[in-house]
Amino acid sequence: MCGIIGYIGKRQAQPILLGCLAKLEYRGYDSCGIALAGSSLNIHKDAVRVGELAKAAPQLEGTVGIGHTRWATHGEPSQTNAHPHCDCTAKIAVVHNGIINNYQSLRQQLTSEGHKFASETDTEVISHLIEKYYQGDLEKAVETALRDVEGSYAIIVLMAGEPKLVVARKDSPLIIGIGDRENFIASDVPAILDFTNRVVYLEDGDVGVITTDSMKIKRNGTEVTREKHKILWSAEQAQKGGYEHFMLKEIHEQPKVIRDTLVGWVPVNGVVTDFALMRDIGVESILILGCGTSYHAALVGKYIVEELVGIPVRAELASEFNYYGQIPPRTRTIVITQSGETADILIAMRRSREAGGKVIAITNVVGSTVSRIADQTIYTRAGPEISVAATKSFMAQIMVLYWLMMSYSKVDAKRLADMLLGLRQMPSKVQQVLDNEGKILECAKYLSNFENVFFIGRGINFPIALEGALKLKEISYIHAEGYAAGELKHGPFALLSGDTPVIAIVAQDNTREAMLTNIKEIKSRGAPLIVLAGEGDEAVEELADSVIRVPRIDAIYSPVINTVALQLLAYYTAKHRGCPIDFPRNLAKSVTVE
Ligand code: G6P
């Protein structure tokens, strides 16, 4: 949830820490801070964005330091609660991502032993525990302190007078970036891409000591070797590249993302790549789990399975499933997660494994925690997604679902050939939506004046109504609800008025007639109506106040192009309202707490 960074090397650490923190802001941005060590510690932190911190910071000398950008859980965003957190001697500083579940009892115990706490955070107990156990060996003190701690953590510990960083992880991501006589520690790859593409992923239970030119990692006291990976993402991919916001850049990257994600799976000769785990003949049902936008991909997946595979399928929110969900025997679980770190997904995966089921993970982040738990991982090739609102990662996820279910499907050869052709045409169809945004701009300007909006869809476009509403609400702060079109009359009709626009997705499938009926019902209740419809569907013209046209496409792929249109609609509406599009208030890109 928070972003953490560490640097040790030959250069001045302050500009490096601040630059890397700015790249980690999508993990949290309500406060931030840095600490540098020489013979004493120098800390600068505040409840501001990284850019402001950088402007206000005095020049702190030192070639070893740590930094943090926070998404508050324990204690409001404030200067005191911002990381790094120190011990009583102000010699040990800690940055932490995760949650310490037993922090209250630890705090009571430490207070009774004379420790004085400055903040309301759970993190501060770690600094005091390290102080308590320190007897001249920082690594040992960290190891001992962590034995008292219950919860999740990725930490970097810095101590005055010690030219090293001590790191540890459990259930929160942490990587080490290897440079030339310098090393970086970060919660995420995009933070360090400017400096190196060689990384080591720490595993749960690892404690490491990092110096300028060495790295020693131990697990349960025994030294271990962790493989070095080469990251294929480039530094440019994690930059705005001339776009005003990451979100707009990422929306525009989607034709390429589709191509990249399908490459290797959908060969030109029409043979769909086999996928062993799905082909397992014992599989009798499928369970697809996700959170947020990835849950909407899971819902789209449910419709794809129903149409192509025809075996029982459930799509569930991982956060709900974890409290009631049963996993029938011979169920294949598929988890979908852009970051590969979402806490609810990790819990759901462990439950599935305990129930004896195999788990396929669809994720965008190589080496992420899900990839280590899953029986098989399919990587989407969306590249780094920086904007908090997920766009291109959703697109890549549903591409994987199409491909995966086609490889498993029992549809006839003609249908399969048509679908393969459709997949190959997808990038150009999406490009057409991007190139024809005039009407979307007009509708966005109009929508920006309202405070409540409904999105409706049917069938495979019902999840797209949910996703359209989610995109609009999270970045424009307009209250938006996605509804199955047939359900509007069971309650929400009471809210319809001239002040409540409805955005209706009309697909060219067996839901079209019913949707037209719904549209008429809405119209007669005076709600402004924006319709998203395929080229040539003239019937909608006289019913709608505005029509956004999208290219005609095989109905099973209509979620793809409708999503792109709704992403643009949300983006431009938020822009009209002057919202901080890439970093919406109170949200974080990666949610590593339950
Ligand atoms: C956060 C992000 C969303 C994302 C959700 C699930 O809420 O802001 O954009 O859809 O987490 O994340 P995941 O990484 O599991 O896809």
Coordinates of C-alpha atoms and ligand atoms in Angstrom, one line a residue:
M1 CA 0.0 0.0 0.0
C2 CA 2.9 2.3 0.7
G3 CA 6.0 2.7 -1.4
I4 CA 9.5 2.2 0.1
I5 CA 12.9 2.9 -1.3
G6 CA 16.5 2.5 -0.1
Y7 CA 19.8 3.5 -1.7
I8 CA 23.4 2.6 -0.8
G9 CA 26.3 3.5 -3.1
K10 CA 28.7 6.1 -4.1
R11 CA 26.3 8.9 -5.1
Q12 CA 24.4 11.4 -2.9
A13 CA 21.3 9.5 -1.9
Q14 CA 18.8 12.4 -1.4
P15 CA 18.0 13.1 -5.1
I16 CA 17.9 9.4 -5.9
L17 CA 15.5 8.7 -3.0
L18 CA 13.2 11.6 -3.9
G19 CA 13.2 10.7 -7.6
C20 CA 12.4 7.1 -6.9
L21 CA 9.7 8.1 -4.4
A22 CA 8.0 10.2 -7.1
K23 CA 7.8 7.1 -9.2
L24 CA 6.3 5.1 -6.3
E25 CA 3.5 7.6 -5.5
Y26 CA 0.9 5.4 -7.1
R27 CA 1.3 3.2 -4.0
G28 CA 0.3 6.0 -1.6
Y29 CA 0.6 9.7 -1.6
D30 CA -0.8 11.2 1.6
S31 CA 2.6 11.8 3.2
C32 CA 6.3 11.0 2.6
G33 CA 9.7 11.2 4.0
I34 CA 13.4 10.4 3.7
A35 CA 16.2 9.5 6.1
L36 CA 19.9 9.7 5.4
A37 CA 22.6 8.3 7.7
G38 CA 26.1 9.5 8.4
S39 CA 27.4 9.6 12.0
S40 CA 23.8 10.7 12.9
L41 CA 20.4 10.4 11.2
N42 CA 18.9 13.2 9.1
I43 CA 15.2 12.9 8.6
H44 CA 12.9 15.1 6.5
K45 CA 9.2 14.1 6.3
D46 CA 5.8 15.7 6.0
A47 CA 2.1 15.2 5.0
V48 CA 2.7 16.4 1.5
R49 CA 3.3 15.0 -2.0
V50 CA 6.9 14.0 -3.0
G51 CA 7.3 17.1 -5.2
E52 CA 6.6 19.5 -2.3
L53 CA 8.8 17.5 0.0
A54 CA 11.6 17.8 -2.5
K55 CA 11.2 21.5 -2.8
A56 CA 11.1 22.1 1.0
A57 CA 13.9 19.6 2.0
P58 CA 17.2 20.9 3.2
Q59 CA 20.2 19.3 1.5
L60 CA 21.0 16.2 3.5
E61 CA 24.4 14.8 3.0
G62 CA 24.9 11.0 2.7
T63 CA 25.3 8.1 0.3
V64 CA 23.0 5.7 2.2
G65 CA 19.3 6.4 2.9
I66 CA 15.7 5.3 2.9
G67 CA 12.4 6.8 1.8
H68 CA 8.7 6.2 2.0
T69 CA 5.5 7.4 0.5
R70 CA 2.5 6.6 2.7
W71 CA -1.1 5.4 2.3
A72 CA -2.4 5.9 5.9
T73 CA -3.8 2.9 7.8
H74 CA -2.8 3.5 11.5
G75 CA -2.9 7.2 12.3
E76 CA -4.0 10.1 10.1
P77 CA -1.7 11.5 7.4
S78 CA 0.5 13.9 9.3
Q79 CA 4.1 14.9 9.7
T80 CA 4.5 12.8 12.9
N81 CA 2.9 9.7 11.3
A82 CA 4.9 9.9 8.1
H83 CA 7.7 7.4 7.8
P84 CA 10.7 7.0 8.5
H85 CA 10.1 6.1 12.1
C86 CA 12.8 6.2 14.7
D87 CA 13.6 4.6 18.1
C88 CA 14.2 6.6 21.3
T89 CA 17.9 7.2 20.5
A90 CA 17.1 8.6 17.1
K91 CA 19.8 6.4 15.6
I92 CA 17.6 3.7 14.0
A93 CA 15.1 4.6 11.2
V94 CA 12.6 2.3 9.6
V95 CA 10.3 2.5 6.6
H96 CA 7.6 -0.1 6.4
N97 CA 4.9 -1.3 4.0
G98 CA 2.3 -3.7 5.5
I99 CA 0.4 -4.0 8.8
I100 CA 1.6 -5.1 12.2
N101 CA -1.4 -6.8 13.7
N102 CA -0.1 -7.1 17.3
Y103 CA 1.2 -3.5 17.4
Q104 CA -1.0 -2.5 20.3
S105 CA 0.3 -5.1 22.7
L106 CA 3.9 -4.6 21.6
R107 CA 3.4 -0.9 22.1
Q108 CA 2.1 -1.4 25.6
Q109 CA 4.9 -3.7 26.5
L110 CA 7.6 -1.4 25.1
T111 CA 6.0 1.6 26.8
S112 CA 6.1 -0.2 30.1
E113 CA 9.8 -0.8 29.5
G114 CA 10.4 2.9 29.1
H115 CA 10.1 3.4 25.3
K116 CA 8.5 6.7 24.2
F117 CA 6.4 6.7 21.1
A118 CA 6.1 9.7 18.8
S119 CA 3.5 8.5 16.3
E120 CA 0.2 6.6 16.2
T121 CA 1.5 4.2 13.6
D122 CA 2.0 0.4 13.9
T123 CA 5.4 0.8 12.2
E124 CA 7.0 2.6 15.1
V125 CA 7.0 -0.5 17.3
I126 CA 9.5 -2.0 14.8
S127 CA 12.1 0.7 15.4
H128 CA 11.7 0.4 19.2
L129 CA 11.9 -3.4 19.1
I130 CA 15.2 -3.1 17.1
E131 CA 16.5 -0.6 19.6
K132 CA 15.5 -3.0 22.4
Y133 CA 17.4 -6.0 20.9
Y134 CA 20.4 -4.1 19.5
Q135 CA 23.7 -5.2 21.0
G136 CA 26.1 -4.1 18.3
D137 CA 24.7 -6.2 15.5
L138 CA 21.9 -4.5 13.5
E139 CA 21.0 -7.6 11.4
K140 CA 20.6 -9.7 14.5
A141 CA 18.5 -7.1 16.2
V142 CA 16.2 -6.9 13.2
E143 CA 15.9 -10.7 13.1
T144 CA 15.0 -10.8 16.8
A145 CA 12.6 -7.9 16.6
L146 CA 10.7 -9.6 13.8
R147 CA 10.2 -12.7 15.8
D148 CA 7.9 -10.6 18.1
V149 CA 5.9 -9.2 15.2
E150 CA 2.7 -10.6 13.7
G151 CA 1.5 -9.3 10.4
S152 CA 2.8 -8.3 7.0
Y153 CA 5.9 -6.2 6.3
A154 CA 8.5 -5.1 3.9
I155 CA 11.0 -3.0 5.8
I156 CA 14.2 -1.2 5.3
V157 CA 16.3 -0.3 8.4
L158 CA 18.9 2.3 8.5
M159 CA 21.2 3.1 11.4
A160 CA 23.5 6.0 12.1
G161 CA 27.1 5.1 11.7
E162 CA 26.4 1.8 9.8
P163 CA 27.1 1.8 6.1
K164 CA 24.5 -0.8 5.2
L165 CA 20.7 -1.3 4.9
V166 CA 18.9 -4.2 6.6
V167 CA 15.8 -5.4 4.7
A168 CA 13.1 -8.0 5.5
R169 CA 9.9 -9.1 3.9
K170 CA 6.8 -11.1 4.8
D171 CA 3.6 -10.9 2.7
S172 CA 4.6 -7.5 1.2
P173 CA 6.7 -7.1 -1.9
L174 CA 10.4 -6.0 -1.8
I175 CA 13.0 -6.1 -4.5
I176 CA 16.7 -5.3 -4.6
G177 CA 18.0 -3.6 -7.7
I178 CA 21.6 -4.3 -8.5
G179 CA 23.7 -1.4 -9.8
D180 CA 27.4 -0.9 -10.4
R181 CA 28.8 -0.5 -6.9
E182 CA 25.5 0.7 -5.7
N183 CA 22.2 -1.1 -4.7
F184 CA 18.6 -0.1 -4.6
I185 CA 15.8 -1.5 -2.5
A186 CA 12.2 -0.8 -3.6
S187 CA 8.7 -2.1 -3.2
D188 CA 8.2 -2.1 -6.9
V189 CA 10.2 -2.3 -10.1
P190 CA 9.2 1.0 -11.8
A191 CA 10.8 3.0 -9.0
I192 CA 14.3 1.9 -10.0
L193 CA 14.1 1.4 -13.8
D194 CA 16.1 4.6 -14.4
F195 CA 19.1 3.0 -12.6
T196 CA 19.0 -0.7 -13.2
N197 CA 17.0 -3.6 -14.8
R198 CA 18.7 -6.3 -12.7
V199 CA 16.7 -7.3 -9.7
V200 CA 16.4 -9.9 -7.0
Y201 CA 13.0 -10.6 -5.5
L202 CA 13.0 -11.2 -1.8
E203 CA 10.9 -14.0 -0.5
D204 CA 8.8 -14.3 2.6
G205 CA 11.0 -14.7 5.7
D206 CA 14.1 -13.3 4.0
V207 CA 16.3 -10.9 6.0
G208 CA 19.1 -9.2 4.0
V209 CA 22.1 -7.0 4.6
I210 CA 22.8 -4.7 1.6
T211 CA 26.0 -2.7 1.3
T212 CA 27.4 -0.8 -1.7
D213 CA 28.7 -3.9 -3.3
S214 CA 27.3 -6.9 -1.5
M215 CA 24.1 -8.5 -0.7
K216 CA 23.7 -11.2 2.0
I217 CA 20.3 -12.8 2.3
K218 CA 19.3 -15.2 5.2
R219 CA 16.3 -17.2 5.9
N220 CA 15.9 -18.7 9.4
G221 CA 19.5 -17.8 10.0
T222 CA 20.9 -19.7 7.0
E223 CA 22.3 -17.8 4.1
V224 CA 20.4 -18.3 0.8
T225 CA 20.9 -17.4 -2.8
R226 CA 18.2 -15.6 -4.7
E227 CA 18.1 -15.7 -8.5
K228 CA 18.8 -12.4 -10.4
H229 CA 16.2 -11.4 -12.9
K230 CA 16.4 -9.1 -15.9
I231 CA 13.4 -6.8 -16.1
L232 CA 12.1 -6.3 -19.6
W233 CA 10.2 -3.1 -18.8
S234 CA 12.1 0.0 -19.9
A235 CA 12.4 3.3 -18.0
E236 CA 10.4 5.1 -20.8
Q237 CA 7.5 2.8 -20.3
A238 CA 7.2 4.1 -16.8
Q239 CA 7.1 7.8 -18.0
K240 CA 4.3 9.9 -19.3
G241 CA 5.8 10.1 -22.8
G242 CA 4.3 13.5 -23.7
Y243 CA 0.8 12.7 -22.4
E244 CA -0.8 14.9 -19.7
H245 CA -1.6 11.9 -17.5
F246 CA -0.4 8.3 -17.2
M247 CA -4.1 7.3 -17.5
L248 CA -4.4 8.8 -21.0
K249 CA -1.1 7.3 -22.0
E250 CA -2.1 3.9 -20.7
I251 CA -5.5 4.1 -22.5
H252 CA -3.7 4.9 -25.7
E253 CA -1.3 2.0 -25.3
Q254 CA -4.1 -0.6 -25.4
P255 CA -3.7 -1.6 -29.1
K256 CA -0.1 -2.4 -28.4
V257 CA -1.0 -4.1 -25.2
I258 CA -3.5 -6.4 -27.0
R259 CA -0.9 -7.2 -29.6
D260 CA 1.8 -7.9 -27.0
T261 CA -0.4 -10.0 -24.8
L262 CA -1.6 -12.2 -27.6
V263 CA 1.7 -12.6 -29.3
G264 CA 2.9 -16.2 -28.9
W265 CA -0.4 -17.5 -27.9
V266 CA -2.4 -17.0 -31.1
P267 CA -0.2 -18.0 -33.9
V268 CA -1.0 -17.0 -37.5
N269 CA -1.8 -20.6 -38.5
G270 CA -4.9 -20.5 -36.3
V271 CA -3.8 -23.1 -33.8
V272 CA -4.6 -21.9 -30.3
T273 CA -1.8 -22.5 -27.8
D274 CA -2.7 -25.3 -25.4
F275 CA -2.7 -24.7 -21.7
A276 CA -2.1 -27.8 -19.7
L277 CA -3.8 -26.8 -16.4
M278 CA -7.1 -25.8 -18.1
R279 CA -7.0 -29.0 -20.2
D280 CA -6.8 -31.2 -17.1
I281 CA -9.7 -33.5 -17.8
G282 CA -10.7 -33.7 -14.2
V283 CA -11.8 -30.0 -14.1
E284 CA -15.6 -29.8 -13.6
S285 CA -16.0 -26.1 -12.7
I286 CA -14.1 -22.9 -12.7
L287 CA -13.9 -20.2 -10.0
I288 CA -12.5 -16.8 -11.1
L289 CA -11.5 -14.3 -8.3
G290 CA -10.5 -10.7 -8.5
C291 CA -10.8 -7.3 -6.7
G292 CA -11.7 -3.9 -8.1
T293 CA -11.2 -3.7 -11.9
S294 CA -9.7 -7.2 -11.9
Y295 CA -13.1 -8.5 -10.5
H296 CA -14.8 -7.0 -13.5
A297 CA -12.4 -8.9 -15.7
A298 CA -13.4 -12.0 -13.7
L299 CA -17.0 -11.3 -14.5
V300 CA -16.3 -10.9 -18.2
G301 CA -14.5 -14.2 -17.9
K302 CA -17.6 -15.8 -16.5
Y303 CA -19.5 -14.9 -19.7
I304 CA -16.7 -16.1 -21.9
V305 CA -16.6 -19.5 -20.1
E306 CA -20.3 -19.8 -20.4
E307 CA -20.3 -19.2 -24.1
L308 CA -17.1 -21.1 -25.0
V309 CA -16.7 -23.8 -22.5
G310 CA -20.1 -24.4 -21.0
I311 CA -19.1 -25.8 -17.6
P312 CA -20.2 -24.2 -14.3
V313 CA -18.3 -21.0 -13.5
R314 CA -18.4 -18.5 -10.7
A315 CA -16.8 -15.1 -10.6
E316 CA -16.3 -13.8 -7.1
L317 CA -14.9 -10.9 -5.2
A318 CA -11.9 -12.3 -3.4
S319 CA -12.6 -10.2 -0.3
E320 CA -16.1 -11.8 0.0
F321 CA -15.1 -15.3 -1.1
N322 CA -12.5 -15.4 1.7
Y323 CA -15.3 -15.4 4.3
Y324 CA -17.8 -17.8 2.9
G325 CA -16.7 -19.3 -0.3
Q326 CA -16.6 -23.0 -0.8
I327 CA -14.5 -24.7 -3.4
P328 CA -16.1 -27.8 -4.8
P329 CA -13.8 -30.7 -5.7
R330 CA -12.3 -30.6 -9.2
T331 CA -12.6 -26.8 -9.4
R332 CA -9.9 -24.9 -11.2
T333 CA -9.4 -21.5 -9.6
I334 CA -8.2 -18.5 -11.7
V335 CA -7.1 -15.4 -9.8
I336 CA -6.8 -12.1 -11.7
T337 CA -4.6 -9.4 -10.3
Q338 CA -2.7 -6.6 -12.0
S339 CA -0.2 -6.1 -9.2
G340 CA 0.0 -9.7 -8.0
E341 CA 0.1 -8.4 -4.5
T342 CA -3.5 -7.7 -3.5
A343 CA -3.9 -9.1 0.0
D344 CA -7.4 -10.5 -0.5
I345 CA -6.2 -12.4 -3.6
L346 CA -3.3 -13.9 -1.7
I347 CA -5.6 -15.1 1.1
A348 CA -8.0 -16.6 -1.5
M349 CA -5.2 -18.4 -3.2
R350 CA -3.9 -20.0 0.0
R351 CA -7.5 -21.1 0.7
S352 CA -7.9 -22.7 -2.7
R353 CA -4.5 -24.5 -2.3
E354 CA -5.5 -25.7 1.1
A355 CA -8.8 -27.1 -0.3
G356 CA -6.6 -29.1 -2.7
G357 CA -7.4 -27.1 -5.8
K358 CA -4.9 -25.9 -8.4
V359 CA -4.6 -22.1 -9.0
I360 CA -3.8 -20.3 -12.2
A361 CA -2.8 -16.7 -11.7
I362 CA -3.2 -13.9 -14.3
T363 CA -0.9 -11.0 -13.4
N364 CA 1.1 -8.2 -14.9
V365 CA 4.0 -8.2 -12.5
V366 CA 6.8 -10.8 -13.0
G367 CA 8.0 -12.2 -9.8
S368 CA 5.0 -10.9 -7.8
T369 CA 3.8 -12.8 -4.8
V370 CA 0.9 -14.5 -6.7
S371 CA 3.3 -16.0 -9.2
R372 CA 5.1 -17.7 -6.3
I373 CA 2.0 -19.2 -4.9
A374 CA 0.2 -20.2 -8.1
D375 CA 0.5 -23.6 -9.8
Q376 CA 0.8 -21.7 -13.1
T377 CA 1.1 -18.0 -13.9
I378 CA 0.1 -16.3 -17.1
Y379 CA 1.7 -12.9 -17.5
T380 CA -0.2 -10.1 -19.1
R381 CA 2.1 -7.9 -21.2
A382 CA 0.7 -4.5 -20.3
G383 CA 4.0 -3.0 -19.2
P384 CA 4.1 -0.9 -16.0
E385 CA 0.7 0.6 -15.2
I386 CA 1.2 3.8 -13.1
S387 CA -2.2 5.4 -13.0
V388 CA -4.2 4.2 -10.0
A389 CA -7.2 3.6 -12.2
A390 CA -6.6 0.4 -14.1
T391 CA -7.1 0.5 -17.8
K392 CA -4.6 -1.3 -20.0
S393 CA -4.1 -4.1 -17.4
F394 CA -7.9 -4.8 -17.5
M395 CA -7.6 -5.0 -21.3
A396 CA -4.7 -7.4 -21.1
Q397 CA -6.5 -9.5 -18.5
I398 CA -9.6 -10.0 -20.7
M399 CA -7.4 -10.8 -23.7
V400 CA -5.8 -13.6 -21.6
L401 CA -9.3 -14.9 -20.7
Y402 CA -10.4 -15.0 -24.4
W403 CA -7.3 -16.9 -25.3
L404 CA -7.4 -19.2 -22.3
M405 CA -11.0 -20.1 -22.8
M406 CA -10.6 -20.5 -26.6
S407 CA -7.8 -23.0 -25.9
Y408 CA -10.2 -24.9 -23.7
S409 CA -13.3 -24.4 -25.7
K410 CA -15.4 -27.0 -27.4
V411 CA -16.8 -24.6 -30.1
D412 CA -16.6 -25.8 -33.7
A413 CA -13.7 -25.1 -36.0
K414 CA -15.5 -22.4 -37.9
R415 CA -16.4 -20.4 -34.8
L416 CA -12.9 -20.8 -33.5
A417 CA -11.5 -19.5 -36.8
D418 CA -13.8 -16.5 -36.7
M419 CA -12.9 -15.8 -33.1
L420 CA -9.2 -15.9 -34.0
L421 CA -9.7 -13.5 -36.8
G422 CA -11.6 -11.2 -34.4
L423 CA -8.7 -11.3 -32.0
R424 CA -6.3 -10.3 -34.6
Q425 CA -8.5 -7.4 -35.7
M426 CA -8.9 -6.1 -32.1
P427 CA -5.9 -3.7 -32.0
S428 CA -7.2 -1.8 -35.1
K429 CA -10.8 -1.7 -33.7
V430 CA -9.5 -0.3 -30.4
Q431 CA -7.5 2.2 -32.4
Q432 CA -10.6 3.3 -34.2
V433 CA -12.3 4.2 -30.8
L434 CA -9.2 6.1 -29.8
D435 CA -9.1 8.0 -33.1
N436 CA -12.8 9.0 -32.9
E437 CA -13.1 10.6 -29.5
G438 CA -14.9 13.7 -30.6
K439 CA -18.3 12.6 -29.4
I440 CA -16.8 11.2 -26.2
L441 CA -15.3 14.6 -25.4
E442 CA -18.7 16.3 -26.0
C443 CA -20.4 13.8 -23.6
A444 CA -17.7 14.1 -21.0
K445 CA -18.2 17.9 -20.9
Y446 CA -21.9 17.4 -20.4
L447 CA -21.5 14.7 -17.7
S448 CA -19.1 16.8 -15.7
N449 CA -22.0 18.9 -14.6
F450 CA -23.8 16.1 -12.8
E451 CA -23.3 14.4 -9.4
N452 CA -25.0 11.0 -10.1
V453 CA -24.8 8.8 -13.1
F454 CA -26.0 5.3 -13.9
F455 CA -24.3 2.9 -16.3
I456 CA -26.4 0.0 -17.6
G457 CA -25.5 -3.1 -19.6
R458 CA -26.7 -6.6 -20.2
G459 CA -25.0 -9.9 -20.6
I460 CA -21.3 -9.7 -21.2
N461 CA -21.5 -5.9 -21.1
F462 CA -23.0 -5.9 -17.6
P463 CA -19.5 -6.1 -16.1
I464 CA -18.5 -3.3 -18.5
A465 CA -21.3 -1.1 -17.0
L466 CA -19.8 -1.8 -13.6
E467 CA -16.3 -1.0 -14.9
G468 CA -17.5 2.2 -16.6
A469 CA -19.1 3.4 -13.3
L470 CA -16.0 2.5 -11.3
K471 CA -13.7 4.4 -13.7
L472 CA -16.0 7.5 -13.5
K473 CA -16.4 7.5 -9.8
E474 CA -12.8 6.9 -8.9
I475 CA -11.3 9.6 -11.0
S476 CA -14.0 12.3 -11.3
Y477 CA -15.6 11.8 -7.9
I478 CA -19.1 11.7 -9.5
H479 CA -21.3 9.1 -7.8
A480 CA -21.7 6.4 -10.4
E481 CA -23.5 3.1 -10.3
G482 CA -23.3 0.2 -12.7
Y483 CA -26.5 -1.8 -13.0
A484 CA -27.7 -4.8 -14.9
A485 CA -30.2 -3.0 -17.2
G486 CA -33.1 -5.2 -16.3
E487 CA -32.7 -4.3 -12.6
L488 CA -33.1 -0.6 -12.9
K489 CA -36.8 -0.8 -12.5
H490 CA -36.4 -2.7 -9.2
G491 CA -35.4 0.4 -7.3
P492 CA -33.1 2.8 -9.1
F493 CA -36.0 4.1 -11.2
A494 CA -37.0 6.1 -8.1
L495 CA -33.8 8.1 -8.5
L496 CA -34.2 8.9 -12.2
S497 CA -34.8 12.5 -13.1
G498 CA -33.3 15.2 -15.4
D499 CA -30.4 15.3 -13.0
T500 CA -29.4 11.7 -13.3
P501 CA -27.9 10.8 -16.7
V502 CA -27.9 7.1 -17.7
I503 CA -25.3 5.6 -20.0
A504 CA -26.6 2.6 -21.7
I505 CA -24.4 0.0 -23.5
V506 CA -26.3 -1.5 -26.5
A507 CA -24.6 -4.6 -27.8
Q508 CA -25.4 -6.3 -31.1
D509 CA -26.3 -9.6 -29.4
N510 CA -29.4 -11.3 -28.0
T511 CA -29.7 -8.6 -25.3
R512 CA -30.3 -5.7 -27.8
E513 CA -34.1 -5.8 -28.0
A514 CA -34.4 -5.9 -24.2
M515 CA -31.9 -3.1 -23.9
L516 CA -33.9 -0.9 -26.3
T517 CA -37.0 -1.5 -24.1
N518 CA -35.0 -0.4 -21.0
I519 CA -33.9 2.7 -22.8
K520 CA -37.4 3.6 -23.7
E521 CA -38.4 3.2 -20.0
I522 CA -35.6 5.4 -18.9
K523 CA -36.4 8.0 -21.5
S524 CA -40.0 8.2 -20.4
R525 CA -38.8 9.0 -16.9
G526 CA -36.9 12.1 -18.1
A527 CA -33.3 11.0 -17.5
P528 CA -30.7 12.2 -20.0
L529 CA -29.6 9.3 -22.0
I530 CA -26.2 8.6 -23.6
V531 CA -26.0 5.4 -25.6
L532 CA -23.0 3.5 -26.6
A533 CA -23.8 1.6 -29.7
G534 CA -22.2 -0.1 -32.8
E535 CA -21.9 1.7 -36.1
G536 CA -25.1 1.4 -38.1
D537 CA -27.5 0.7 -35.3
E538 CA -29.9 3.5 -36.3
A539 CA -32.7 2.5 -33.9
V540 CA -30.9 4.1 -31.0
E541 CA -30.6 7.5 -32.7
E542 CA -34.2 8.6 -32.0
L543 CA -34.2 7.3 -28.4
A544 CA -30.9 8.7 -27.1
D545 CA -29.9 12.3 -26.3
S546 CA -26.4 11.4 -27.5
V547 CA -24.9 8.4 -29.2
I548 CA -21.3 7.3 -28.9
R549 CA -20.5 5.1 -31.9
V550 CA -18.1 2.2 -31.6
P551 CA -16.9 -0.1 -34.4
R552 CA -19.0 -3.2 -35.1
I553 CA -17.4 -6.3 -33.7
D554 CA -18.2 -9.9 -32.8
A555 CA -20.5 -9.5 -29.8
I556 CA -18.2 -11.6 -27.5
Y557 CA -15.5 -9.0 -28.0
S558 CA -17.8 -6.0 -27.5
P559 CA -16.5 -5.5 -23.9
V560 CA -13.1 -4.6 -25.4
I561 CA -14.2 -1.6 -27.4
N562 CA -17.0 -0.5 -25.1
T563 CA -14.4 -0.4 -22.2
V564 CA -12.1 1.8 -24.2
A565 CA -14.9 4.3 -24.9
L566 CA -15.9 4.4 -21.2
Q567 CA -12.3 4.8 -20.1
L568 CA -12.0 7.9 -22.3
L569 CA -15.4 9.2 -21.1
A570 CA -14.3 8.9 -17.5
Y571 CA -10.9 10.5 -18.2
Y572 CA -12.3 13.5 -20.0
T573 CA -15.1 14.0 -17.5
A574 CA -12.5 14.0 -14.6
K575 CA -10.3 16.4 -16.6
H576 CA -13.2 18.8 -17.0
R577 CA -13.7 18.7 -13.3
G578 CA -10.0 19.4 -12.6
C579 CA -9.4 16.2 -10.7
P580 CA -6.0 14.7 -9.9
I581 CA -6.6 11.9 -12.4
D582 CA -3.6 9.7 -11.8
F583 CA -3.7 9.9 -8.1
P584 CA -7.4 10.0 -6.9
R585 CA -7.9 10.9 -3.2
N586 CA -7.7 8.1 -0.7
L587 CA -6.9 5.4 -3.3
A588 CA -3.8 3.3 -3.9
K589 CA -2.7 1.2 -6.8
S590 CA -1.8 -1.8 -4.9
V591 CA -3.9 -2.8 -1.9
T592 CA -1.8 -5.1 0.4
V593 CA -4.2 -5.0 3.4
E594 CA -7.4 -7.0 3.8
Ligands
G6P1 C1 -6.8 -1.2 -6.3 C2 -6.5 -0.4 -7.6 C3 -7.5 -0.9 -8.7 C4 -7.3 -2.4 -8.8 C5 -7.6 -3.1 -7.5 C6 -7.2 -4.6 -7.6 O1 -8.0 -0.8 -5.8 O2 -6.7 1.0 -7.4 O3 -7.2 -0.3 -9.9 O4 -8.3 -2.8 -9.8 O5 -6.7 -2.6 -6.5 O6 -5.8 -4.7 -7.8 P1 -5.1 -5.9 -8.5 O7 -3.6 -5.5 -8.5 O8 -5.3 -7.1 -7.7 O9 -5.6 -6.0 -9.9

